[in-house]
């Protein structure tokens, strides 16, 4: 025997169908009118029909069960909740458990509790990418060490120069970021010509996993307009600009951007630079939080290429 479906009794089946579609991406598999089967095995049942089936009244809001969804882009999901047209009734606000997992609980339109949390596999990889050992991760997450080791097997990341063979994968990563929150990229930038020039002059670097998959990229940029901004500290020259940092969606919020920055800064030290600077769009809240936590400071602001930017810089130090 196996569990086949979870059934929720609802007052307005069309409203509930839209709710689970818009916020959780569940599509209709079969629509019987008063009974709708959604993807992931969730079934919506019209309350009036259900009461006839069981010859009892339906009582909502028992607070004794929940649906559990996993979402690793928690910031993006919270933003979706905030901007949705639904009047979200929160069971609890976003919280982080002692084991490092962020979760939130809300009610659906019929007072069924829904929990949304980051997957523990994601949490394990996030802590590993932050430099924690498997033993430290197991202690922090309260997971068996064998489980942590199994998740992380073969996941070590390598920072390396990009090659011509990487062009198609990098260009695909660029394109996948277009339109995401805070991203200023377009079809025109960064384009194939910029990428080819970066590779030819060894100015672009990849973070690859043990399978050879590119999980993130970063470039040393040569932009005279940025270089001549008056806000840069004279004592940090010669300085180089880092730009075009991107991380694949499924690897975001796992510390990859920090590893890319560290790897690129080590390369700049090797090349004899004293300082590093870059521009961050004022709309890119995630990047702003990340860079502030790495010791970069805002040296000014500017308007270039039709965007408003914060100007960040940092002194380079040998590790």
PDB file of C-alpha atoms in Angstrom:
ATOM      1  CA  UNK A   1       0.000   0.000   0.000  1.00  0.00           C
ATOM      2  CA  UNK A   2       1.173   3.561  -0.655  1.00  0.00           C
ATOM      3  CA  UNK A   3      -0.121   7.040   0.100  1.00  0.00           C
ATOM      4  CA  UNK A   4      -1.490   8.432  -3.160  1.00  0.00           C
ATOM      5  CA  UNK A   5      -2.892  11.909  -2.489  1.00  0.00           C
ATOM      6  CA  UNK A   6      -3.507  14.610   0.112  1.00  0.00           C
ATOM      7  CA  UNK A   7      -7.023  16.101  -0.080  1.00  0.00           C
ATOM      8  CA  UNK A   8      -7.954  19.570   1.147  1.00  0.00           C
ATOM      9  CA  UNK A   9     -11.581  20.615   1.558  1.00  0.00           C
ATOM     10  CA  UNK A  10     -12.094  24.183   0.335  1.00  0.00           C
ATOM     11  CA  UNK A  11     -14.944  26.675   0.200  1.00  0.00           C
ATOM     12  CA  UNK A  12     -14.057  28.273  -3.153  1.00  0.00           C
ATOM     13  CA  UNK A  13     -12.348  25.739  -5.370  1.00  0.00           C
ATOM     14  CA  UNK A  14     -11.464  28.224  -8.128  1.00  0.00           C
ATOM     15  CA  UNK A  15      -9.871  30.621  -5.626  1.00  0.00           C
ATOM     16  CA  UNK A  16      -7.864  27.798  -4.060  1.00  0.00           C
ATOM     17  CA  UNK A  17      -6.803  26.507  -7.481  1.00  0.00           C
ATOM     18  CA  UNK A  18      -5.482  29.963  -8.381  1.00  0.00           C
ATOM     19  CA  UNK A  19      -3.782  30.332  -4.970  1.00  0.00           C
ATOM     20  CA  UNK A  20      -1.781  27.117  -5.329  1.00  0.00           C
ATOM     21  CA  UNK A  21      -0.995  27.873  -8.961  1.00  0.00           C
ATOM     22  CA  UNK A  22       0.189  31.456  -8.437  1.00  0.00           C
ATOM     23  CA  UNK A  23       2.215  30.970  -5.253  1.00  0.00           C
ATOM     24  CA  UNK A  24       3.377  27.356  -5.504  1.00  0.00           C
ATOM     25  CA  UNK A  25       3.318  26.630  -9.232  1.00  0.00           C
ATOM     26  CA  UNK A  26       0.904  23.680  -8.989  1.00  0.00           C
ATOM     27  CA  UNK A  27      -0.910  22.916 -12.238  1.00  0.00           C
ATOM     28  CA  UNK A  28      -4.183  21.107 -12.811  1.00  0.00           C
ATOM     29  CA  UNK A  29      -3.814  17.437 -13.714  1.00  0.00           C
ATOM     30  CA  UNK A  30      -7.517  16.567 -13.751  1.00  0.00           C
ATOM     31  CA  UNK A  31     -10.528  18.840 -13.192  1.00  0.00           C
ATOM     32  CA  UNK A  32     -13.773  17.131 -12.185  1.00  0.00           C
ATOM     33  CA  UNK A  33     -15.442  20.407 -11.261  1.00  0.00           C
ATOM     34  CA  UNK A  34     -15.965  19.838  -7.551  1.00  0.00           C
ATOM     35  CA  UNK A  35     -12.757  17.850  -7.297  1.00  0.00           C
ATOM     36  CA  UNK A  36      -9.447  18.972  -8.803  1.00  0.00           C
ATOM     37  CA  UNK A  37      -6.194  17.019  -8.824  1.00  0.00           C
ATOM     38  CA  UNK A  38      -3.085  19.216  -8.900  1.00  0.00           C
ATOM     39  CA  UNK A  39       0.542  18.353  -9.538  1.00  0.00           C
ATOM     40  CA  UNK A  40       2.506  17.049  -6.542  1.00  0.00           C
ATOM     41  CA  UNK A  41      -0.543  14.934  -5.640  1.00  0.00           C
ATOM     42  CA  UNK A  42      -2.587  17.670  -3.958  1.00  0.00           C
ATOM     43  CA  UNK A  43      -6.371  17.345  -4.353  1.00  0.00           C
ATOM     44  CA  UNK A  44      -8.868  20.169  -3.829  1.00  0.00           C
ATOM     45  CA  UNK A  45     -12.395  19.127  -2.874  1.00  0.00           C
ATOM     46  CA  UNK A  46     -15.456  21.383  -2.860  1.00  0.00           C
ATOM     47  CA  UNK A  47     -16.717  21.684   0.715  1.00  0.00           C
ATOM     48  CA  UNK A  48     -20.428  21.407  -0.046  1.00  0.00           C
ATOM     49  CA  UNK A  49     -19.947  18.167  -1.956  1.00  0.00           C
ATOM     50  CA  UNK A  50     -17.631  16.817   0.729  1.00  0.00           C
ATOM     51  CA  UNK A  51     -20.191  17.400   3.487  1.00  0.00           C
ATOM     52  CA  UNK A  52     -22.677  15.308   1.492  1.00  0.00           C
ATOM     53  CA  UNK A  53     -20.083  12.554   1.122  1.00  0.00           C
ATOM     54  CA  UNK A  54     -19.298  12.284   4.831  1.00  0.00           C
ATOM     55  CA  UNK A  55     -22.638  13.529   6.252  1.00  0.00           C
ATOM     56  CA  UNK A  56     -20.777  15.859   8.617  1.00  0.00           C
ATOM     57  CA  UNK A  57     -19.991  19.564   8.796  1.00  0.00           C
ATOM     58  CA  UNK A  58     -16.563  20.805   7.719  1.00  0.00           C
ATOM     59  CA  UNK A  59     -14.571  22.651  10.406  1.00  0.00           C
ATOM     60  CA  UNK A  60     -11.624  24.749   9.219  1.00  0.00           C
ATOM     61  CA  UNK A  61      -8.614  26.083  11.110  1.00  0.00           C
ATOM     62  CA  UNK A  62      -7.769  23.139  13.332  1.00  0.00           C
ATOM     63  CA  UNK A  63      -4.028  23.997  13.321  1.00  0.00           C
ATOM     64  CA  UNK A  64      -3.194  20.309  13.704  1.00  0.00           C
ATOM     65  CA  UNK A  65      -1.648  19.531  10.288  1.00  0.00           C
ATOM     66  CA  UNK A  66       0.246  21.279   7.499  1.00  0.00           C
ATOM     67  CA  UNK A  67       1.431  21.007   3.926  1.00  0.00           C
ATOM     68  CA  UNK A  68       5.204  21.315   3.579  1.00  0.00           C
ATOM     69  CA  UNK A  69       6.877  22.854   0.522  1.00  0.00           C
ATOM     70  CA  UNK A  70      10.604  23.351  -0.059  1.00  0.00           C
ATOM     71  CA  UNK A  71      11.961  26.511  -1.665  1.00  0.00           C
ATOM     72  CA  UNK A  72      15.663  27.376  -1.657  1.00  0.00           C
ATOM     73  CA  UNK A  73      15.173  30.912  -2.990  1.00  0.00           C
ATOM     74  CA  UNK A  74      13.522  32.009   0.235  1.00  0.00           C
ATOM     75  CA  UNK A  75      14.094  35.723  -0.375  1.00  0.00           C
ATOM     76  CA  UNK A  76      12.410  35.422  -3.758  1.00  0.00           C
ATOM     77  CA  UNK A  77       9.432  33.553  -2.300  1.00  0.00           C
ATOM     78  CA  UNK A  78       8.990  36.089   0.506  1.00  0.00           C
ATOM     79  CA  UNK A  79       8.993  38.824  -2.112  1.00  0.00           C
ATOM     80  CA  UNK A  80       6.329  36.905  -4.043  1.00  0.00           C
ATOM     81  CA  UNK A  81       4.163  36.772  -0.923  1.00  0.00           C
ATOM     82  CA  UNK A  82       4.609  40.492  -0.273  1.00  0.00           C
ATOM     83  CA  UNK A  83       3.717  41.506  -3.819  1.00  0.00           C
ATOM     84  CA  UNK A  84       0.921  39.015  -4.476  1.00  0.00           C
ATOM     85  CA  UNK A  85      -2.712  40.142  -4.638  1.00  0.00           C
ATOM     86  CA  UNK A  86      -3.644  37.587  -1.976  1.00  0.00           C
ATOM     87  CA  UNK A  87      -4.304  38.734   1.575  1.00  0.00           C
ATOM     88  CA  UNK A  88      -1.703  36.469   3.170  1.00  0.00           C
ATOM     89  CA  UNK A  89      -2.534  35.308   6.690  1.00  0.00           C
ATOM     90  CA  UNK A  90       0.758  34.434   8.415  1.00  0.00           C
ATOM     91  CA  UNK A  91       0.995  31.665  10.983  1.00  0.00           C
ATOM     92  CA  UNK A  92       4.504  32.863  11.772  1.00  0.00           C
ATOM     93  CA  UNK A  93       6.878  35.319  10.153  1.00  0.00           C
ATOM     94  CA  UNK A  94      10.131  34.139   8.521  1.00  0.00           C
ATOM     95  CA  UNK A  95      12.392  32.478  11.075  1.00  0.00           C
ATOM     96  CA  UNK A  96      15.680  30.584  11.099  1.00  0.00           C
ATOM     97  CA  UNK A  97      15.929  27.415  13.144  1.00  0.00           C
ATOM     98  CA  UNK A  98      19.011  26.601  15.216  1.00  0.00           C
ATOM     99  CA  UNK A  99      20.061  24.123  12.519  1.00  0.00           C
ATOM    100  CA  UNK A 100      20.237  26.920   9.904  1.00  0.00           C
ATOM    101  CA  UNK A 101      17.032  26.304   7.951  1.00  0.00           C
ATOM    102  CA  UNK A 102      14.814  29.290   7.149  1.00  0.00           C
ATOM    103  CA  UNK A 103      11.066  28.647   7.172  1.00  0.00           C
ATOM    104  CA  UNK A 104       7.767  30.494   7.099  1.00  0.00           C
ATOM    105  CA  UNK A 105       4.204  29.313   7.718  1.00  0.00           C
ATOM    106  CA  UNK A 106       1.055  30.766   6.213  1.00  0.00           C
ATOM    107  CA  UNK A 107      -2.615  29.852   5.959  1.00  0.00           C
ATOM    108  CA  UNK A 108      -4.258  29.071   2.656  1.00  0.00           C
ATOM    109  CA  UNK A 109      -7.710  30.626   1.968  1.00  0.00           C
ATOM    110  CA  UNK A 110      -9.375  27.869   4.042  1.00  0.00           C
ATOM    111  CA  UNK A 111      -7.037  28.054   7.053  1.00  0.00           C
ATOM    112  CA  UNK A 112      -4.938  25.037   6.114  1.00  0.00           C
ATOM    113  CA  UNK A 113      -1.389  25.618   7.349  1.00  0.00           C
ATOM    114  CA  UNK A 114       1.402  25.647   4.771  1.00  0.00           C
ATOM    115  CA  UNK A 115       5.065  25.555   5.762  1.00  0.00           C
ATOM    116  CA  UNK A 116       7.719  26.663   3.292  1.00  0.00           C
ATOM    117  CA  UNK A 117      11.318  25.843   4.134  1.00  0.00           C
ATOM    118  CA  UNK A 118      14.750  25.550   2.590  1.00  0.00           C
ATOM    119  CA  UNK A 119      15.720  21.944   1.845  1.00  0.00           C
ATOM    120  CA  UNK A 120      18.257  20.395   4.189  1.00  0.00           C
ATOM    121  CA  UNK A 121      20.356  19.351   1.201  1.00  0.00           C
ATOM    122  CA  UNK A 122      20.550  23.033   0.291  1.00  0.00           C
ATOM    123  CA  UNK A 123      21.467  23.947   3.886  1.00  0.00           C
ATOM    124  CA  UNK A 124      24.244  21.345   3.952  1.00  0.00           C
ATOM    125  CA  UNK A 125      25.753  22.622   0.714  1.00  0.00           C
ATOM    126  CA  UNK A 126      25.454  26.244   1.864  1.00  0.00           C
ATOM    127  CA  UNK A 127      27.428  25.543   5.021  1.00  0.00           C
ATOM    128  CA  UNK A 128      30.021  23.516   3.114  1.00  0.00           C
ATOM    129  CA  UNK A 129      30.508  26.377   0.665  1.00  0.00           C
ATOM    130  CA  UNK A 130      30.993  28.694   3.639  1.00  0.00           C
ATOM    131  CA  UNK A 131      34.014  26.614   4.606  1.00  0.00           C
ATOM    132  CA  UNK A 132      32.548  24.368   7.299  1.00  0.00           C
ATOM    133  CA  UNK A 133      33.824  20.789   7.505  1.00  0.00           C
ATOM    134  CA  UNK A 134      31.371  17.889   7.134  1.00  0.00           C
ATOM    135  CA  UNK A 135      31.709  17.288  10.878  1.00  0.00           C
ATOM    136  CA  UNK A 136      30.854  20.920  11.640  1.00  0.00           C
ATOM    137  CA  UNK A 137      27.908  20.805   9.239  1.00  0.00           C
ATOM    138  CA  UNK A 138      26.581  17.632  10.848  1.00  0.00           C
ATOM    139  CA  UNK A 139      26.834  19.214  14.300  1.00  0.00           C
ATOM    140  CA  UNK A 140      25.142  22.429  13.161  1.00  0.00           C
ATOM    141  CA  UNK A 141      22.325  20.818  11.181  1.00  0.00           C
ATOM    142  CA  UNK A 142      21.784  17.892  13.596  1.00  0.00           C
ATOM    143  CA  UNK A 143      22.000  15.518  10.624  1.00  0.00           C
ATOM    144  CA  UNK A 144      23.941  12.230  10.606  1.00  0.00           C
ATOM    145  CA  UNK A 145      27.509  12.721   9.411  1.00  0.00           C
ATOM    146  CA  UNK A 146      27.022   9.936   6.840  1.00  0.00           C
ATOM    147  CA  UNK A 147      24.086  11.848   5.334  1.00  0.00           C
ATOM    148  CA  UNK A 148      26.116  15.072   5.129  1.00  0.00           C
ATOM    149  CA  UNK A 149      29.025  13.242   3.500  1.00  0.00           C
ATOM    150  CA  UNK A 150      26.702  11.643   0.959  1.00  0.00           C
ATOM    151  CA  UNK A 151      25.247  15.029  -0.025  1.00  0.00           C
ATOM    152  CA  UNK A 152      28.657  16.636  -0.364  1.00  0.00           C
ATOM    153  CA  UNK A 153      30.315  13.750  -2.191  1.00  0.00           C
ATOM    154  CA  UNK A 154      31.950  15.151  -5.318  1.00  0.00           C
ATOM    155  CA  UNK A 155      30.705  18.673  -4.653  1.00  0.00           C
ATOM    156  CA  UNK A 156      34.066  20.400  -4.121  1.00  0.00           C
ATOM    157  CA  UNK A 157      34.298  23.537  -6.230  1.00  0.00           C
ATOM    158  CA  UNK A 158      37.231  24.675  -8.359  1.00  0.00           C
ATOM    159  CA  UNK A 159      38.003  28.281  -9.342  1.00  0.00           C
ATOM    160  CA  UNK A 160      39.564  28.347 -12.801  1.00  0.00           C
ATOM    161  CA  UNK A 161      40.034  30.479 -15.922  1.00  0.00           C
ATOM    162  CA  UNK A 162      37.312  30.101 -18.531  1.00  0.00           C
ATOM    163  CA  UNK A 163      38.191  28.562 -21.896  1.00  0.00           C
ATOM    164  CA  UNK A 164      36.663  28.608 -25.362  1.00  0.00           C
ATOM    165  CA  UNK A 165      34.917  25.330 -24.531  1.00  0.00           C
ATOM    166  CA  UNK A 166      33.040  27.134 -21.737  1.00  0.00           C
ATOM    167  CA  UNK A 167      31.557  29.864 -23.948  1.00  0.00           C
ATOM    168  CA  UNK A 168      28.163  28.316 -24.627  1.00  0.00           C
ATOM    169  CA  UNK A 169      27.565  27.430 -20.965  1.00  0.00           C
ATOM    170  CA  UNK A 170      28.626  30.892 -19.770  1.00  0.00           C
ATOM    171  CA  UNK A 171      26.457  32.654 -22.333  1.00  0.00           C
ATOM    172  CA  UNK A 172      23.517  30.530 -21.212  1.00  0.00           C
ATOM    173  CA  UNK A 173      24.171  31.567 -17.607  1.00  0.00           C
ATOM    174  CA  UNK A 174      24.219  35.235 -18.658  1.00  0.00           C
ATOM    175  CA  UNK A 175      20.892  34.860 -20.467  1.00  0.00           C
ATOM    176  CA  UNK A 176      19.223  33.015 -17.586  1.00  0.00           C
ATOM    177  CA  UNK A 177      19.858  35.979 -15.266  1.00  0.00           C
ATOM    178  CA  UNK A 178      18.110  38.536 -17.492  1.00  0.00           C
ATOM    179  CA  UNK A 179      14.981  39.874 -15.843  1.00  0.00           C
ATOM    180  CA  UNK A 180      15.767  38.633 -12.344  1.00  0.00           C
ATOM    181  CA  UNK A 181      15.529  41.064  -9.450  1.00  0.00           C
ATOM    182  CA  UNK A 182      18.388  43.573  -9.365  1.00  0.00           C
ATOM    183  CA  UNK A 183      19.959  42.304 -12.605  1.00  0.00           C
ATOM    184  CA  UNK A 184      20.848  44.976 -15.179  1.00  0.00           C
ATOM    185  CA  UNK A 185      21.859  42.545 -17.934  1.00  0.00           C
ATOM    186  CA  UNK A 186      20.171  42.284 -21.313  1.00  0.00           C
ATOM    187  CA  UNK A 187      20.609  40.500 -24.646  1.00  0.00           C
ATOM    188  CA  UNK A 188      23.062  43.262 -25.616  1.00  0.00           C
ATOM    189  CA  UNK A 189      25.131  43.009 -22.399  1.00  0.00           C
ATOM    190  CA  UNK A 190      27.019  40.900 -21.626  1.00  0.00           C
ATOM    191  CA  UNK A 191      27.147  39.557 -25.166  1.00  0.00           C
ATOM    192  CA  UNK A 192      29.124  36.976 -27.095  1.00  0.00           C
ATOM    193  CA  UNK A 193      31.770  39.480 -28.247  1.00  0.00           C
ATOM    194  CA  UNK A 194      32.472  40.615 -24.677  1.00  0.00           C
ATOM    195  CA  UNK A 195      32.712  36.994 -23.589  1.00  0.00           C
ATOM    196  CA  UNK A 196      35.138  36.083 -26.364  1.00  0.00           C
ATOM    197  CA  UNK A 197      37.318  39.087 -25.524  1.00  0.00           C
ATOM    198  CA  UNK A 198      37.321  38.168 -21.824  1.00  0.00           C
ATOM    199  CA  UNK A 199      38.399  34.612 -22.612  1.00  0.00           C
ATOM    200  CA  UNK A 200      41.077  35.715 -25.077  1.00  0.00           C
ATOM    201  CA  UNK A 201      42.636  38.072 -22.508  1.00  0.00           C
ATOM    202  CA  UNK A 202      42.147  35.690 -19.546  1.00  0.00           C
ATOM    203  CA  UNK A 203      39.799  38.070 -17.746  1.00  0.00           C
ATOM    204  CA  UNK A 204      36.944  35.667 -16.973  1.00  0.00           C
ATOM    205  CA  UNK A 205      36.855  32.915 -14.368  1.00  0.00           C
ATOM    206  CA  UNK A 206      34.489  30.065 -13.543  1.00  0.00           C
ATOM    207  CA  UNK A 207      33.556  28.150 -10.442  1.00  0.00           C
ATOM    208  CA  UNK A 208      33.078  24.517 -11.444  1.00  0.00           C
ATOM    209  CA  UNK A 209      31.934  21.505  -9.477  1.00  0.00           C
ATOM    210  CA  UNK A 210      33.527  18.066  -9.737  1.00  0.00           C
ATOM    211  CA  UNK A 211      31.219  17.212 -12.623  1.00  0.00           C
ATOM    212  CA  UNK A 212      32.678  20.106 -14.616  1.00  0.00           C
ATOM    213  CA  UNK A 213      29.448  22.097 -14.443  1.00  0.00           C
ATOM    214  CA  UNK A 214      29.887  25.869 -14.268  1.00  0.00           C
ATOM    215  CA  UNK A 215      28.012  27.117 -11.202  1.00  0.00           C
ATOM    216  CA  UNK A 216      29.224  30.736 -11.314  1.00  0.00           C
ATOM    217  CA  UNK A 217      31.317  33.230 -13.251  1.00  0.00           C
ATOM    218  CA  UNK A 218      33.118  36.545 -12.674  1.00  0.00           C
ATOM    219  CA  UNK A 219      35.203  38.853 -14.887  1.00  0.00           C
ATOM    220  CA  UNK A 220      37.938  41.439 -14.556  1.00  0.00           C
ATOM    221  CA  UNK A 221      36.531  44.366 -16.507  1.00  0.00           C
ATOM    222  CA  UNK A 222      38.331  47.072 -18.449  1.00  0.00           C
ATOM    223  CA  UNK A 223      35.993  50.079 -18.501  1.00  0.00           C
ATOM    224  CA  UNK A 224      37.518  53.548 -18.826  1.00  0.00           C
ATOM    225  CA  UNK A 225      34.304  55.261 -17.699  1.00  0.00           C
ATOM    226  CA  UNK A 226      34.301  53.313 -14.437  1.00  0.00           C
ATOM    227  CA  UNK A 227      38.050  53.611 -13.944  1.00  0.00           C
ATOM    228  CA  UNK A 228      38.070  57.410 -14.114  1.00  0.00           C
ATOM    229  CA  UNK A 229      35.325  57.947 -11.527  1.00  0.00           C
ATOM    230  CA  UNK A 230      36.525  60.438  -8.918  1.00  0.00           C
ATOM    231  CA  UNK A 231      35.282  58.389  -5.958  1.00  0.00           C
ATOM    232  CA  UNK A 232      38.024  55.747  -6.059  1.00  0.00           C
ATOM    233  CA  UNK A 233      40.709  56.005  -3.358  1.00  0.00           C
ATOM    234  CA  UNK A 234      44.036  57.150  -4.753  1.00  0.00           C
ATOM    235  CA  UNK A 235      46.010  55.017  -2.309  1.00  0.00           C
ATOM    236  CA  UNK A 236      44.424  51.819  -3.638  1.00  0.00           C
ATOM    237  CA  UNK A 237      45.792  52.242  -7.152  1.00  0.00           C
ATOM    238  CA  UNK A 238      46.525  50.349  -9.291  1.00  0.00           C
ATOM    239  CA  UNK A 239      43.028  48.936  -8.926  1.00  0.00           C
ATOM    240  CA  UNK A 240      40.964  46.646 -11.082  1.00  0.00           C
ATOM    241  CA  UNK A 241      37.229  46.368 -11.609  1.00  0.00           C
ATOM    242  CA  UNK A 242      35.350  43.122 -11.067  1.00  0.00           C
ATOM    243  CA  UNK A 243      32.128  42.715 -13.000  1.00  0.00           C
ATOM    244  CA  UNK A 244      29.669  40.309 -14.610  1.00  0.00           C
ATOM    245  CA  UNK A 245      29.362  38.119 -11.541  1.00  0.00           C
ATOM    246  CA  UNK A 246      26.672  35.488 -11.989  1.00  0.00           C
ATOM    247  CA  UNK A 247      25.590  32.332 -10.182  1.00  0.00           C
ATOM    248  CA  UNK A 248      23.249  29.681 -11.571  1.00  0.00           C
ATOM    249  CA  UNK A 249      19.824  29.918  -9.987  1.00  0.00           C
ATOM    250  CA  UNK A 250      19.949  26.471  -8.355  1.00  0.00           C
ATOM    251  CA  UNK A 251      23.249  27.362  -6.667  1.00  0.00           C
ATOM    252  CA  UNK A 252      22.290  30.805  -5.375  1.00  0.00           C
ATOM    253  CA  UNK A 253      22.301  31.688  -1.657  1.00  0.00           C
ATOM    254  CA  UNK A 254      24.966  29.037  -1.066  1.00  0.00           C
ATOM    255  CA  UNK A 255      28.017  31.298  -0.752  1.00  0.00           C
ATOM    256  CA  UNK A 256      29.137  30.851  -4.378  1.00  0.00           C
ATOM    257  CA  UNK A 257      29.314  34.601  -5.066  1.00  0.00           C
ATOM    258  CA  UNK A 258      31.599  35.035  -2.065  1.00  0.00           C
ATOM    259  CA  UNK A 259      33.875  32.258  -3.318  1.00  0.00           C
ATOM    260  CA  UNK A 260      33.975  33.845  -6.773  1.00  0.00           C
ATOM    261  CA  UNK A 261      34.942  37.211  -5.317  1.00  0.00           C
ATOM    262  CA  UNK A 262      37.653  35.668  -3.167  1.00  0.00           C
ATOM    263  CA  UNK A 263      39.056  33.722  -6.101  1.00  0.00           C
ATOM    264  CA  UNK A 264      39.060  36.782  -8.360  1.00  0.00           C
ATOM    265  CA  UNK A 265      40.711  38.919  -5.688  1.00  0.00           C
ATOM    266  CA  UNK A 266      43.464  36.335  -5.235  1.00  0.00           C
ATOM    267  CA  UNK A 267      44.049  36.539  -8.981  1.00  0.00           C
ATOM    268  CA  UNK A 268      44.216  40.342  -8.819  1.00  0.00           C
ATOM    269  CA  UNK A 269      46.820  40.144  -6.042  1.00  0.00           C
ATOM    270  CA  UNK A 270      48.822  37.760  -8.201  1.00  0.00           C
ATOM    271  CA  UNK A 271      48.656  40.272 -11.046  1.00  0.00           C
ATOM    272  CA  UNK A 272      49.996  43.069  -8.850  1.00  0.00           C
ATOM    273  CA  UNK A 273      46.884  45.135  -8.085  1.00  0.00           C
ATOM    274  CA  UNK A 274      46.490  46.962  -4.771  1.00  0.00           C
ATOM    275  CA  UNK A 275      42.751  47.572  -4.831  1.00  0.00           C
ATOM    276  CA  UNK A 276      39.528  46.238  -6.273  1.00  0.00           C
ATOM    277  CA  UNK A 277      36.315  48.065  -7.095  1.00  0.00           C
ATOM    278  CA  UNK A 278      32.993  47.389  -8.743  1.00  0.00           C
ATOM    279  CA  UNK A 279      29.567  48.864  -9.333  1.00  0.00           C
ATOM    280  CA  UNK A 280      26.397  47.467  -7.762  1.00  0.00           C
ATOM    281  CA  UNK A 281      22.952  48.457  -8.983  1.00  0.00           C
ATOM    282  CA  UNK A 282      20.986  50.231  -6.271  1.00  0.00           C
ATOM    283  CA  UNK A 283      18.127  47.834  -7.019  1.00  0.00           C
ATOM    284  CA  UNK A 284      20.223  44.727  -6.287  1.00  0.00           C
ATOM    285  CA  UNK A 285      19.475  44.358  -2.582  1.00  0.00           C
ATOM    286  CA  UNK A 286      20.897  40.835  -2.339  1.00  0.00           C
ATOM    287  CA  UNK A 287      24.279  41.911  -3.723  1.00  0.00           C
ATOM    288  CA  UNK A 288      24.369  44.981  -1.499  1.00  0.00           C
ATOM    289  CA  UNK A 289      23.924  42.833   1.615  1.00  0.00           C
ATOM    290  CA  UNK A 290      26.522  40.330   0.447  1.00  0.00           C
ATOM    291  CA  UNK A 291      29.261  42.847  -0.360  1.00  0.00           C
ATOM    292  CA  UNK A 292      28.767  44.796   2.849  1.00  0.00           C
ATOM    293  CA  UNK A 293      29.362  41.567   4.741  1.00  0.00           C
ATOM    294  CA  UNK A 294      32.701  41.025   3.002  1.00  0.00           C
ATOM    295  CA  UNK A 295      34.324  44.235   4.152  1.00  0.00           C
ATOM    296  CA  UNK A 296      33.771  46.303   1.011  1.00  0.00           C
ATOM    297  CA  UNK A 297      32.916  49.932   1.569  1.00  0.00           C
ATOM    298  CA  UNK A 298      30.828  52.357  -0.446  1.00  0.00           C
ATOM    299  CA  UNK A 299      33.150  55.033  -1.801  1.00  0.00           C
ATOM    300  CA  UNK A 300      30.499  56.910  -3.775  1.00  0.00           C
ATOM    301  CA  UNK A 301      27.684  56.586  -6.273  1.00  0.00           C
ATOM    302  CA  UNK A 302      27.252  57.253  -9.968  1.00  0.00           C
ATOM    303  CA  UNK A 303      24.908  57.090 -12.924  1.00  0.00           C
ATOM    304  CA  UNK A 304      26.252  55.196 -15.916  1.00  0.00           C
ATOM    305  CA  UNK A 305      24.610  53.332 -18.795  1.00  0.00           C
ATOM    306  CA  UNK A 306      21.168  54.469 -17.672  1.00  0.00           C
ATOM    307  CA  UNK A 307      21.489  52.940 -14.184  1.00  0.00           C
ATOM    308  CA  UNK A 308      22.155  54.234 -10.680  1.00  0.00           C
ATOM    309  CA  UNK A 309      25.071  52.486  -8.962  1.00  0.00           C
ATOM    310  CA  UNK A 310      26.803  52.232  -5.625  1.00  0.00           C
ATOM    311  CA  UNK A 311      30.585  52.291  -5.982  1.00  0.00           C
ATOM    312  CA  UNK A 312      32.277  49.654  -3.810  1.00  0.00           C
ATOM    313  CA  UNK A 313      35.999  49.236  -3.197  1.00  0.00           C
ATOM    314  CA  UNK A 314      38.405  47.314  -1.019  1.00  0.00           C
ATOM    315  CA  UNK A 315      42.122  47.021  -0.410  1.00  0.00           C
ATOM    316  CA  UNK A 316      43.556  43.752  -1.637  1.00  0.00           C
ATOM    317  CA  UNK A 317      45.489  41.635   0.835  1.00  0.00           C
ATOM    318  CA  UNK A 318      47.578  38.547   0.280  1.00  0.00           C
ATOM    319  CA  UNK A 319      46.152  35.492   2.017  1.00  0.00           C
TER     320      UNK A 319
END
